[in-house]
Short mmCIF file of C-alpha atoms (C1' of nucleotides) in Angstrom, two decimals:
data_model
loop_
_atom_site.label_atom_id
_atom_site.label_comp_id
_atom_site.label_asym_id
_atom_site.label_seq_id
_atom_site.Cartn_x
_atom_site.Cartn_y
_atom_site.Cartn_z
CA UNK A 1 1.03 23.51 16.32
CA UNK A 2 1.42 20.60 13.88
CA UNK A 3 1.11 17.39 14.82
CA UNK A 4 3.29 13.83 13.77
CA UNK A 5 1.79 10.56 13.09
CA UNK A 6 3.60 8.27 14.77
CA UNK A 7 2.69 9.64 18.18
CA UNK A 8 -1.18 10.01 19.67
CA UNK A 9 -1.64 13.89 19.96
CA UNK A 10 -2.06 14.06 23.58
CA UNK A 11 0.55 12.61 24.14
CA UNK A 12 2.45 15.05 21.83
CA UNK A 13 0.34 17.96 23.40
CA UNK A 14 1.88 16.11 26.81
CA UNK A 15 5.33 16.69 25.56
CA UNK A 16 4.32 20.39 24.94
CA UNK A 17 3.68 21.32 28.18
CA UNK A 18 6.12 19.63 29.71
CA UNK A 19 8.48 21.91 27.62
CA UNK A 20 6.87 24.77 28.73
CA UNK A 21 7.33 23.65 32.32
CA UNK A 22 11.23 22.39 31.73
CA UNK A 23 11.89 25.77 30.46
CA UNK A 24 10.01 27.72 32.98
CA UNK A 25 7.78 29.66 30.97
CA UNK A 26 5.31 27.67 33.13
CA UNK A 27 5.95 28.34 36.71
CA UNK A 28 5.22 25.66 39.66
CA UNK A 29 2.06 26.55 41.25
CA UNK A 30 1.28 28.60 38.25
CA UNK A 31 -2.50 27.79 36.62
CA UNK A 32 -2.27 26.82 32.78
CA UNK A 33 -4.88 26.83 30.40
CA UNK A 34 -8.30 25.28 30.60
CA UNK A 35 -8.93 22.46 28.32
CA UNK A 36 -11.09 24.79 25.99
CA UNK A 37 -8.68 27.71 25.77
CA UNK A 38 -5.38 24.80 24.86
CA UNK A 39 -8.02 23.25 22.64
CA UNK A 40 -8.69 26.24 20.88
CA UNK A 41 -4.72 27.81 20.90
CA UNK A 42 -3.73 24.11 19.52
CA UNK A 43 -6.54 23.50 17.14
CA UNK A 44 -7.59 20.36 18.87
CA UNK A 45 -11.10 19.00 20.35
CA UNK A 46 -11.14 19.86 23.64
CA UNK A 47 -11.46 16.17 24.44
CA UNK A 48 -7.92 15.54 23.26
CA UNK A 49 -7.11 17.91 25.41
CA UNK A 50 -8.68 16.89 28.48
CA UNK A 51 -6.89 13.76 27.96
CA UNK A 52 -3.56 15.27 28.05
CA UNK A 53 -4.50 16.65 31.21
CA UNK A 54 -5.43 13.80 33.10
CA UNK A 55 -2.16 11.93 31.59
CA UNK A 56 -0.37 14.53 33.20
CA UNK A 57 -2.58 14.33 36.21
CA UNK A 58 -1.89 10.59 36.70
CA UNK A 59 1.78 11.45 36.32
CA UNK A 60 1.95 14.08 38.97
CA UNK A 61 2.86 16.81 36.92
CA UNK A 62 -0.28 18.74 36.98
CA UNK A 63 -3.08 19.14 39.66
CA UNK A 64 -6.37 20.07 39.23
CA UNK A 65 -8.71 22.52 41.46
CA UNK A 66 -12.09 21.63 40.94
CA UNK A 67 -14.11 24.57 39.32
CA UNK A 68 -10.80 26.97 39.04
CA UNK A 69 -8.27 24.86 36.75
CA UNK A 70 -5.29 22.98 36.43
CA UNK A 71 -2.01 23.99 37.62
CA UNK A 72 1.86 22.90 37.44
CA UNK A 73 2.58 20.43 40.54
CA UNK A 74 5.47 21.56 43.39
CA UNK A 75 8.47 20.44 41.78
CA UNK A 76 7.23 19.33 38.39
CA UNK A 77 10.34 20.74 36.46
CA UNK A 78 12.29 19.00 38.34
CA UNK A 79 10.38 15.73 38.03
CA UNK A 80 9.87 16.01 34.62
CA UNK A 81 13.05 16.14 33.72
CA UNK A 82 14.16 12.81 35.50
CA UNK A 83 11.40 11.15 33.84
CA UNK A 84 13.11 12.40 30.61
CA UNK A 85 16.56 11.45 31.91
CA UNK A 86 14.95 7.71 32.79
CA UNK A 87 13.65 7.75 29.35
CA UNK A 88 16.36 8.86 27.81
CA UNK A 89 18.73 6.13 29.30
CA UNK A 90 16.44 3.47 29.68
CA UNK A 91 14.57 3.44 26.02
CA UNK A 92 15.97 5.56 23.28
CA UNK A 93 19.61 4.72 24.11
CA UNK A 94 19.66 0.66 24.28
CA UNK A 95 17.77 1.12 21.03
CA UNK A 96 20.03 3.22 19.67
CA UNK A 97 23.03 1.25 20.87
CA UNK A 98 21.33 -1.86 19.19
CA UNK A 99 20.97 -0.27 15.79
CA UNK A 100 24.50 0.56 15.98
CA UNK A 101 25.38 -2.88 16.37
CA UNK A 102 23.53 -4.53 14.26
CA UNK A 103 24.44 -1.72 11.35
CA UNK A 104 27.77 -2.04 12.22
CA UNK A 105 28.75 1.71 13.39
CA UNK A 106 31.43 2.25 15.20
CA UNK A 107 31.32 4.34 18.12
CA UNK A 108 33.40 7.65 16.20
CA UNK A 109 30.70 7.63 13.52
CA UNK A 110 28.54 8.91 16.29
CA UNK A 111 30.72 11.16 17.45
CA UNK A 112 31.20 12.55 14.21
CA UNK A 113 27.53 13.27 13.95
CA UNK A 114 27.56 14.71 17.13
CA UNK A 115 29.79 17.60 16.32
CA UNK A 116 28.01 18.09 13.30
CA UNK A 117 24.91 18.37 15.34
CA UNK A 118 26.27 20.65 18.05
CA UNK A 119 27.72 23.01 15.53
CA UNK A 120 23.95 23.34 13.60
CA UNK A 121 22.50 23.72 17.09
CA UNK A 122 24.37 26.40 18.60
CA UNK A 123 25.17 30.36 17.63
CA UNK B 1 7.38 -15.69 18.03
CA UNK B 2 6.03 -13.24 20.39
CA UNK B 3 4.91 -9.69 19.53
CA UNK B 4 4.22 -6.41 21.61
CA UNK B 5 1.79 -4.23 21.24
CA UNK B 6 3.34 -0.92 19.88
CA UNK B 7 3.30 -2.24 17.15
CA UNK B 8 1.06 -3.80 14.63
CA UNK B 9 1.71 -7.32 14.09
CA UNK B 10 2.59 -7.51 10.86
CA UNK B 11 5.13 -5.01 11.08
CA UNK B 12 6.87 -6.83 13.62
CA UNK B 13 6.81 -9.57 10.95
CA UNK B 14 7.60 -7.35 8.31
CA UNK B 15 11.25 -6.53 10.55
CA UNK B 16 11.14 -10.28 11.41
CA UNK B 17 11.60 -10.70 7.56
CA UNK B 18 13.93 -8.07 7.17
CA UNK B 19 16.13 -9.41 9.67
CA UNK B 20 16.32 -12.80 7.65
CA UNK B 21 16.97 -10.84 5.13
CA UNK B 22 20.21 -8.80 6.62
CA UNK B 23 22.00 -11.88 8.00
CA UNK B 24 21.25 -13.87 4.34
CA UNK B 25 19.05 -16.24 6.12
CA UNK B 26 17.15 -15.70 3.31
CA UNK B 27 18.97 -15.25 0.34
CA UNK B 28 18.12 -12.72 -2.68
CA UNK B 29 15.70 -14.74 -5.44
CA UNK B 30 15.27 -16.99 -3.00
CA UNK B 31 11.83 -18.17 -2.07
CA UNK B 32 10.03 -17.22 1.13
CA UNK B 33 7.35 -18.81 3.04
CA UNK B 34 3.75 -18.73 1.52
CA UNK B 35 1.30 -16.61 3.42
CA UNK B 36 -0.18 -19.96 5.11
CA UNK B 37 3.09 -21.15 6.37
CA UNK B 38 4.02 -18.51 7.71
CA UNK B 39 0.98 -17.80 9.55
CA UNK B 40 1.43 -20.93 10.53
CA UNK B 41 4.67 -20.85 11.67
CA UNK B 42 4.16 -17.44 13.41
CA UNK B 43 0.89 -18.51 14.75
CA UNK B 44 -1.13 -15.50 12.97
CA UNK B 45 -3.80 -15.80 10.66
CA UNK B 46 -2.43 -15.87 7.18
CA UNK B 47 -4.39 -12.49 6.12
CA UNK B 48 -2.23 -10.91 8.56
CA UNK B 49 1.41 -12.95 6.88
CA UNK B 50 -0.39 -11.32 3.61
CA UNK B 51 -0.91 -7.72 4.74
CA UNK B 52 3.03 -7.99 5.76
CA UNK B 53 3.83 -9.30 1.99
CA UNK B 54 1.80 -6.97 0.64
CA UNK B 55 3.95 -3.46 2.66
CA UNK B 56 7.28 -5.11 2.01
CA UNK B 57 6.25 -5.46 -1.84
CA UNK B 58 5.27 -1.50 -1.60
CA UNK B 59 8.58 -1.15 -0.19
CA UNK B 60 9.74 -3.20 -3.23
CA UNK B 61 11.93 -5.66 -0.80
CA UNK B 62 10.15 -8.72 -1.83
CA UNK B 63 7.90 -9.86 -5.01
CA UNK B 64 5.57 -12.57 -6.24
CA UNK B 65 5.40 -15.27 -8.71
CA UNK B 66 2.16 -15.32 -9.58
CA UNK B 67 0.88 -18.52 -8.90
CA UNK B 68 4.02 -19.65 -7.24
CA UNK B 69 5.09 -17.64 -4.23
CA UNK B 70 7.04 -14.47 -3.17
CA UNK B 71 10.97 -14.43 -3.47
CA UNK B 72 13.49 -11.98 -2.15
CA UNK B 73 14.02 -9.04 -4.50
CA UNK B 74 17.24 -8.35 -5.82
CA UNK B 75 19.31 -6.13 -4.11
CA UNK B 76 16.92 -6.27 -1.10
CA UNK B 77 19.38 -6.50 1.75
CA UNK B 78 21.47 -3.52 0.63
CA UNK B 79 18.14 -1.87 0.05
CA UNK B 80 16.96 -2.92 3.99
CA UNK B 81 20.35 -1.82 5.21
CA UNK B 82 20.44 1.52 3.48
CA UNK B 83 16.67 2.23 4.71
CA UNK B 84 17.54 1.26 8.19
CA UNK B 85 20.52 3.58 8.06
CA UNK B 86 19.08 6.27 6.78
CA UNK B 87 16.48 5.64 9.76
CA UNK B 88 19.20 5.63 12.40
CA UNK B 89 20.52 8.20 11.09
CA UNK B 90 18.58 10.85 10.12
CA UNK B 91 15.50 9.91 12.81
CA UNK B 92 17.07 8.31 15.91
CA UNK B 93 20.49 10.00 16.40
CA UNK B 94 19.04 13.59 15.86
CA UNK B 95 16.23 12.92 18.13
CA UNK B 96 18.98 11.32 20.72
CA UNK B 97 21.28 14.65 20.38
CA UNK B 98 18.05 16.63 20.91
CA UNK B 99 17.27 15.02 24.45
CA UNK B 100 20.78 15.28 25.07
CA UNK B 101 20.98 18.81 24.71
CA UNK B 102 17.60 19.70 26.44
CA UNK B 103 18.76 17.48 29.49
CA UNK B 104 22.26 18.39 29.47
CA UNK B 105 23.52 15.28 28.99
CA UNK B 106 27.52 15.86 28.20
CA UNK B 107 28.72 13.76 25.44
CA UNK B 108 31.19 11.62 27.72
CA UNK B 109 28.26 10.27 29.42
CA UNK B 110 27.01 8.90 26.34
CA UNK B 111 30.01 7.07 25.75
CA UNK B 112 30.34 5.64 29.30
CA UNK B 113 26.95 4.58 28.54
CA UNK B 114 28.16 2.79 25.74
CA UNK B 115 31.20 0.91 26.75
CA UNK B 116 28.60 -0.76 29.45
CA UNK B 117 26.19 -1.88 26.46
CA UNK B 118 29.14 -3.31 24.34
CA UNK B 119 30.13 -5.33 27.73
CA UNK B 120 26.50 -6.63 28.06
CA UNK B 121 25.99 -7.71 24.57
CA UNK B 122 29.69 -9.37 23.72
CA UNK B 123 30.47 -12.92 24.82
CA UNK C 1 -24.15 0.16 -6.91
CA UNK C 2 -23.15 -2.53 -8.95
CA UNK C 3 -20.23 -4.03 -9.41
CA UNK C 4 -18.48 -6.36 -12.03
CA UNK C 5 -16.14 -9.09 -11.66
CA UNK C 6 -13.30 -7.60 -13.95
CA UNK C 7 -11.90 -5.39 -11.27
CA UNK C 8 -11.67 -5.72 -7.65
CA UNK C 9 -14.29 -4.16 -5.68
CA UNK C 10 -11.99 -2.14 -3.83
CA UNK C 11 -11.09 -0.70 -6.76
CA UNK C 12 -14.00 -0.30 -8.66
CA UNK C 13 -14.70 1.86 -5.12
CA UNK C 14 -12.09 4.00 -5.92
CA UNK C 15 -12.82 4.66 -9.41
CA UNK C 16 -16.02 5.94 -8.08
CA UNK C 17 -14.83 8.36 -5.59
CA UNK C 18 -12.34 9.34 -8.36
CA UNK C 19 -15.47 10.28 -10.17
CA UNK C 20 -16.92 11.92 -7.61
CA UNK C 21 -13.69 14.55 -7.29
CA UNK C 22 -13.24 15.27 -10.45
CA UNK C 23 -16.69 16.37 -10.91
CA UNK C 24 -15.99 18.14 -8.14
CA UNK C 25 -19.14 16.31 -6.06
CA UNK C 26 -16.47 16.13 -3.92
CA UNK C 27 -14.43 19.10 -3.29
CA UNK C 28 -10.75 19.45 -2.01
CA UNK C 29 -10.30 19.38 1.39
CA UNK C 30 -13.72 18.30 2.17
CA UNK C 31 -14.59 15.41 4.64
CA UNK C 32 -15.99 12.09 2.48
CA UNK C 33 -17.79 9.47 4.17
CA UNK C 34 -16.30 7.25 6.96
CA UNK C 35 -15.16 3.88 6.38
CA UNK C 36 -19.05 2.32 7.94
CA UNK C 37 -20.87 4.84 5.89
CA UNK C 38 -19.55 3.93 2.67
CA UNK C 39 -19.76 0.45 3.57
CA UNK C 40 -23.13 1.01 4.36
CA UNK C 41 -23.87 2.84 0.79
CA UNK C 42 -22.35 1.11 -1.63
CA UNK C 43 -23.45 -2.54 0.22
CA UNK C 44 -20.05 -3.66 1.27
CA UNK C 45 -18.19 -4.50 4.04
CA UNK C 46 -16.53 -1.75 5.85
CA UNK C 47 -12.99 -3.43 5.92
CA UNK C 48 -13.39 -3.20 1.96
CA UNK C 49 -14.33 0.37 1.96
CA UNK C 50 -11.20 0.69 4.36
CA UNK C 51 -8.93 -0.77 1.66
CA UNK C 52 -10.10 1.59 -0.59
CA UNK C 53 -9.01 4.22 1.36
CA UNK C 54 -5.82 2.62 2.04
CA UNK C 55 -5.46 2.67 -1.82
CA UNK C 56 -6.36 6.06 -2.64
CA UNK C 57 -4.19 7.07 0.38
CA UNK C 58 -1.20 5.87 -1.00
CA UNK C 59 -2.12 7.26 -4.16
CA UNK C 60 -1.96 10.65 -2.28
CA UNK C 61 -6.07 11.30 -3.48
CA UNK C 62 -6.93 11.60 -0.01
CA UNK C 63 -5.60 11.95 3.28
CA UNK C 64 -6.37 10.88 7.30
CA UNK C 65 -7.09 12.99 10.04
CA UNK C 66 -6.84 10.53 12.85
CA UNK C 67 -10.24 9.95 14.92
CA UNK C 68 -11.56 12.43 12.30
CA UNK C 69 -11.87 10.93 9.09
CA UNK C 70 -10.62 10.88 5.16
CA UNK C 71 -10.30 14.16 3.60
CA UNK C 72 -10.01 14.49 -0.22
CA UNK C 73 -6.44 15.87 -1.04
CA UNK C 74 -5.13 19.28 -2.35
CA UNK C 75 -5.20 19.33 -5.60
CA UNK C 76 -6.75 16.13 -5.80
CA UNK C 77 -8.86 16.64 -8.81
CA UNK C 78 -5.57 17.77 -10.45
CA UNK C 79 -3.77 14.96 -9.74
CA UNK C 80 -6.18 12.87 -10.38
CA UNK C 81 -6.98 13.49 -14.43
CA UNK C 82 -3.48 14.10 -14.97
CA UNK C 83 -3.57 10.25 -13.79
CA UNK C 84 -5.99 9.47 -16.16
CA UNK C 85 -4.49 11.43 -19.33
CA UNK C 86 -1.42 9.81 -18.94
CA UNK C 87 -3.09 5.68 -18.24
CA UNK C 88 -5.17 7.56 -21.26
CA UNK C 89 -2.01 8.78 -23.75
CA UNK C 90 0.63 6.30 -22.75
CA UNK C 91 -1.39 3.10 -22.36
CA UNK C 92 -5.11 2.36 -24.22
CA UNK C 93 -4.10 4.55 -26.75
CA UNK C 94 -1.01 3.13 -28.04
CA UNK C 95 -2.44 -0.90 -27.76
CA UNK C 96 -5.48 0.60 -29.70
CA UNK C 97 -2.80 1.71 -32.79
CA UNK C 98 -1.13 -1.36 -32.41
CA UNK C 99 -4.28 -3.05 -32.77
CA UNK C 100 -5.59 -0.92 -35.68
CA UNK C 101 -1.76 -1.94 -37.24
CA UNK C 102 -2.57 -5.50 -37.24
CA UNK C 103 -5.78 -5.70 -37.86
CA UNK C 104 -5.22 -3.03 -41.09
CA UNK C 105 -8.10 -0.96 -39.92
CA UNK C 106 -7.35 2.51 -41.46
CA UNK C 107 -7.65 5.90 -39.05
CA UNK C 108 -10.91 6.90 -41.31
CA UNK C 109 -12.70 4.42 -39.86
CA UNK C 110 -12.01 5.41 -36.31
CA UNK C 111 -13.76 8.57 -37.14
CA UNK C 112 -16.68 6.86 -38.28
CA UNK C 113 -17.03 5.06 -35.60
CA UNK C 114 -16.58 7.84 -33.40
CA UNK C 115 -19.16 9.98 -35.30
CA UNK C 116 -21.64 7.18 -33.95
CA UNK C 117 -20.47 6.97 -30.74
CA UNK C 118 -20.77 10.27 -30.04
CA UNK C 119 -24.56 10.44 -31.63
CA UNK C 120 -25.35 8.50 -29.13
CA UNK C 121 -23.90 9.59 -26.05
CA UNK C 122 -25.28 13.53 -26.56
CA UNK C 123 -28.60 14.92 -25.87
CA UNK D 1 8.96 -14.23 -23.51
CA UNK D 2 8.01 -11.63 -20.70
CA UNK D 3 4.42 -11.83 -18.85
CA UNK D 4 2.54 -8.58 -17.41
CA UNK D 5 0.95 -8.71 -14.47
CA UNK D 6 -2.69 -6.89 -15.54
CA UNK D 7 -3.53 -10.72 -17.78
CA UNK D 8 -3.19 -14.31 -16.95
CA UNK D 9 -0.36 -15.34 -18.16
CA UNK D 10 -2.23 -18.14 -20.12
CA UNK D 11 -4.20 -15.75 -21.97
CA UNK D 12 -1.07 -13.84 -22.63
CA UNK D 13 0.32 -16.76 -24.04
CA UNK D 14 -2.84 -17.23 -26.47
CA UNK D 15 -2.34 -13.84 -27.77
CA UNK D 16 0.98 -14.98 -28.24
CA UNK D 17 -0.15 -17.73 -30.79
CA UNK D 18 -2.67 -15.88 -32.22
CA UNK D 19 -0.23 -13.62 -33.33
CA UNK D 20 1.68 -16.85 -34.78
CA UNK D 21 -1.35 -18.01 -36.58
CA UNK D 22 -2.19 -13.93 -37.74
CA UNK D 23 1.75 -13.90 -39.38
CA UNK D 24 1.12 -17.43 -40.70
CA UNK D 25 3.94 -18.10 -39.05
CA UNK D 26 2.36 -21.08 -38.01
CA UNK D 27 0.49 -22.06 -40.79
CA UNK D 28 -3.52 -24.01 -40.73
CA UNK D 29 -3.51 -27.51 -40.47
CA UNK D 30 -0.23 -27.32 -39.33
CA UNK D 31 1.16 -29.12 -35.82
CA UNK D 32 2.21 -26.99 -33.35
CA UNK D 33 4.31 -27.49 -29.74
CA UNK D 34 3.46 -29.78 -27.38
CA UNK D 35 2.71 -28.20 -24.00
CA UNK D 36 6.18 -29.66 -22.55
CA UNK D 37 8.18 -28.09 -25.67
CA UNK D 38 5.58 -24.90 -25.51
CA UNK D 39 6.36 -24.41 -21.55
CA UNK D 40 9.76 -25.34 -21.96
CA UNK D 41 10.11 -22.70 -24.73
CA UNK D 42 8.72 -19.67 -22.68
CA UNK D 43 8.99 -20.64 -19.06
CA UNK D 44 6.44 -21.61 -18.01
CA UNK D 45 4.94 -24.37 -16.05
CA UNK D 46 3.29 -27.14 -18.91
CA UNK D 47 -0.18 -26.96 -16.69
CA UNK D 48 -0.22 -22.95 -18.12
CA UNK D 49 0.81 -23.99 -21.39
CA UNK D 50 -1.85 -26.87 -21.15
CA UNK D 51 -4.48 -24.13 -20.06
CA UNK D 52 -3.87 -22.12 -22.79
CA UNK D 53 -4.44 -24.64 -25.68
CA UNK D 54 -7.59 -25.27 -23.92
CA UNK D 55 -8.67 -21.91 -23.61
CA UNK D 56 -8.03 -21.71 -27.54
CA UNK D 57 -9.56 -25.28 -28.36
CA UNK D 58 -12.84 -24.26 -26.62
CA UNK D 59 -12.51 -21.21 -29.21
CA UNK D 60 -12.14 -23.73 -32.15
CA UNK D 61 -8.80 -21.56 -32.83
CA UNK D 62 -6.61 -24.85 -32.66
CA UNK D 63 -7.66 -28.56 -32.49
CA UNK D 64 -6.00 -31.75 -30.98
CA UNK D 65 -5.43 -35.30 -32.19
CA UNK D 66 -5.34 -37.94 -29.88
CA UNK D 67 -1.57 -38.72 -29.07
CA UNK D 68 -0.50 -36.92 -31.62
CA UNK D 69 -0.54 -32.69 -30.46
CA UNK D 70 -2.37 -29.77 -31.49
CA UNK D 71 -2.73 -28.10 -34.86
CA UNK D 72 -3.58 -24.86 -35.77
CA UNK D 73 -7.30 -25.25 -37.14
CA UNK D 74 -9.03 -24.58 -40.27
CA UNK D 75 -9.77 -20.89 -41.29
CA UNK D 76 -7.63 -20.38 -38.19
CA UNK D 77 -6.25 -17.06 -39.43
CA UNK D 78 -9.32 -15.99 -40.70
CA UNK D 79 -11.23 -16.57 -37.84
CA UNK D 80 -8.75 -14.82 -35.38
CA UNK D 81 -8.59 -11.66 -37.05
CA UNK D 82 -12.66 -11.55 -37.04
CA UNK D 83 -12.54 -12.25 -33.58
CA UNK D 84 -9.35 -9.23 -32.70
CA UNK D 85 -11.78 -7.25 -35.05
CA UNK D 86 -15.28 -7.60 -32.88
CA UNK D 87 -12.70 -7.01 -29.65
CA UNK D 88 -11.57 -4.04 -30.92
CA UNK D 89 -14.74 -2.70 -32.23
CA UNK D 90 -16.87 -3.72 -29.47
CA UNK D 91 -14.78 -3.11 -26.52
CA UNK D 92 -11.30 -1.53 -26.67
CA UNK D 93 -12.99 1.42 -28.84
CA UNK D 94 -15.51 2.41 -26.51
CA UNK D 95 -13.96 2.39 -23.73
CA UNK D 96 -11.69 4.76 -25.43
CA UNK D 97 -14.11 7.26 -26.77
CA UNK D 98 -15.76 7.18 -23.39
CA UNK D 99 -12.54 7.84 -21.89
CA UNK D 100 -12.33 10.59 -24.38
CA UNK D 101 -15.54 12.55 -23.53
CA UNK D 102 -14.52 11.92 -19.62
CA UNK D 103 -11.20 13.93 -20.28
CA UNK D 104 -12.34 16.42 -23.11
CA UNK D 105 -9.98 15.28 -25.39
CA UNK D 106 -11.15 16.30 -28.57
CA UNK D 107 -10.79 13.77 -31.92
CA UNK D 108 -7.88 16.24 -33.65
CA UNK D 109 -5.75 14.93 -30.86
CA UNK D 110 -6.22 11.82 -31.41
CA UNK D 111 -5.32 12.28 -34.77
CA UNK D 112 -1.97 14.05 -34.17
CA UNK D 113 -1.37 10.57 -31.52
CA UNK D 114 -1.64 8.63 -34.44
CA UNK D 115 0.18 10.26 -37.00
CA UNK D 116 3.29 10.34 -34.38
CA UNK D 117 2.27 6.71 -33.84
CA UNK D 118 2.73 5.58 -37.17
CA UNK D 119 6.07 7.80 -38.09
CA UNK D 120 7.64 5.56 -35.41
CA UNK D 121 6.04 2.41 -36.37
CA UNK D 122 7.40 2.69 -40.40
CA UNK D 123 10.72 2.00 -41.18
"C1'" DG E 1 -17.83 8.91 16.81
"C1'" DT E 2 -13.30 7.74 13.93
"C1'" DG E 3 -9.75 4.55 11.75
"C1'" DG E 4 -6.81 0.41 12.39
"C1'" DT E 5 -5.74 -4.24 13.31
"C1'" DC E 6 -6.74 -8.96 13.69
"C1'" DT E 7 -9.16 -13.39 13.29
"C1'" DA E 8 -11.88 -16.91 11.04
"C1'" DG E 9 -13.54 -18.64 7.21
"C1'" DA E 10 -14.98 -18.57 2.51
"C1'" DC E 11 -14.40 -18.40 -2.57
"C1'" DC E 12 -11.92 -17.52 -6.71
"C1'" DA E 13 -8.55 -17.43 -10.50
"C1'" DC E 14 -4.30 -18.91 -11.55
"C1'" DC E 15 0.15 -21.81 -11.84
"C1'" DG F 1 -0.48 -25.77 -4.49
"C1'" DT F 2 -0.26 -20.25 -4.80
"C1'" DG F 3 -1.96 -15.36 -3.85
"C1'" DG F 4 -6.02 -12.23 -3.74
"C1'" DT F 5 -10.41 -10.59 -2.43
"C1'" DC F 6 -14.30 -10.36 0.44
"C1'" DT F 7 -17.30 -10.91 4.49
"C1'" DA F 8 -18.47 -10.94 9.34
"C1'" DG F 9 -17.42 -9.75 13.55
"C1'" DA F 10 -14.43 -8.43 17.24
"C1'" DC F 11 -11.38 -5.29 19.87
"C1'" DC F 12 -8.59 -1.28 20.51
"C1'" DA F 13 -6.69 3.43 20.76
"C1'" DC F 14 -7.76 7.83 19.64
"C1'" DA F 15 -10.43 12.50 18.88
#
DNA sequence: GTGGTCTAGACCACC
DNA sequence: GTGGTCTAGACCACA
């Protein structure tokens, strides 16, 4: 896995596994990794990846059993993805809708590069 | 002027400037503030109005007189506007169309979305 | 080391660790002292060892793994004499012919003084 | 007249009058600008001009009569060529043959440099 | 441990 | 007056 700059990488290691828990290829209930086996699959310290796990912890997402492992939380899917929906509306579109403003794009430029976007992103 | 913390300081200042820049608050060739006014001004410590100088100069937006000052570059606003564009467009919207997929958001919802921005932010 | 007061010390740093990789003391993707350590060597304040960092950074001689350290660049060593031919070729070479113009100082000389130079700098 | 950024721009101004004296364009014993009419001439503040006849009083290279300006000093020409002579030969050539062993560029290239040199340099 | 940011204050060359 | 460099020391997030 490769990593940006612009975001710590537990917190993109974060966004990983909630992915993998959106999209069901983690199960609810279902143990994940230990911090040494995601450290070693993602080529990270293990610390970094400790710290994921309590940031997910602290969010309700995962729970730990002390001295077995960490597994996906009842419901997490489905609370992950309203977190993402609350994010979604609540940060990244005012922002966007502010750019737009102050750039001076009209609403059909957007849609425009939406069905550019759609068409690359579907086959 | 107050400044979060997501960001560093000086590159709040450096969009600060930027802004002045778009709306011709501060004119192209014109002179800007030396580093110790505008620390002053902005309440920072001028190394920190220096280290912004010194990006937007990389960025080639402003440049100094020695001796004398630094002055809006030519072209600089169209240059700001075209980077900022090329931001929206090629960082935020695909990352926007991304989350929209993932979450199923349908299209329509972004624009309802909109018209209740535009409603908030027109007088 | 020592420094003189025709050059900034940050950059006299980086002429230094310039040295260093193309003599290949330090190799390509190998791990080079942390911003305190240099410091520490060379007798100067970290935040100056930081900005040469910062320098050769931009200069794409090294590179950042965050919490990790500065690692010198692919083809670093490369990059880094082609640099130095072309400062080399395109500027101290022509301003010493224009010099040797003015002054009338014929090429035979050069050689001479080369001859010398060169006496003295082998063992 | 355009400045670089790598000199002060009063020293770049001295060359600038050397080179005057060198062509006898100005000619020994003979008065030359005032610093108004000198800064006026290439844009620059009269302070800079003022710092430059300074800089080339202290190296008896002009002299100045009370009320009256500056002149262009006895043996002038003479003198500025010996001292363009010791710059060359003592600095700008060493650095270059050092520069030379650092890259392994071997004399005969330097020779083919110049001969290209000159071919564009004689009309 | 790492880099990165920021402040405070100093000194310098230059315009 | 201007920018530029440097030091000392602090604090922070991150690995």
């Amino acid at each position: 896995m490769e990593f940006n700059n612009d975001k710590p990488i537990y917190i993109q290691i974060a966004d990983y596994i909630c992915d993998k828990i959106v999209t069901s290829t983690w199960k609810e209930e279902e143990r994940i990794p230990s911090v040494r086996e995601l450290g070693a699959d993602l080529q990270v310290n293990p610390n970094t990846a400790m710290r994921t796990y309590e940031y997910l912890q602290n969010k309700h997402i995962i729970y730990n059993k002390r001295g077995i492992g960490y597994f996906v939380a009842e419901n997490a899917m489905q609370y992950v993805t309203q977190l993402q929906r609350e994010d979604f509306f609540d940060q990244q579109l005012p922002r966007v809708f502010k750019a737009m403003l102050s750039l001076n794009i009209p609403f059909e430029e957007l849609q425009n590069h939406y069905s550019i976007f759609i068409n690359q992103h579907v086959e």
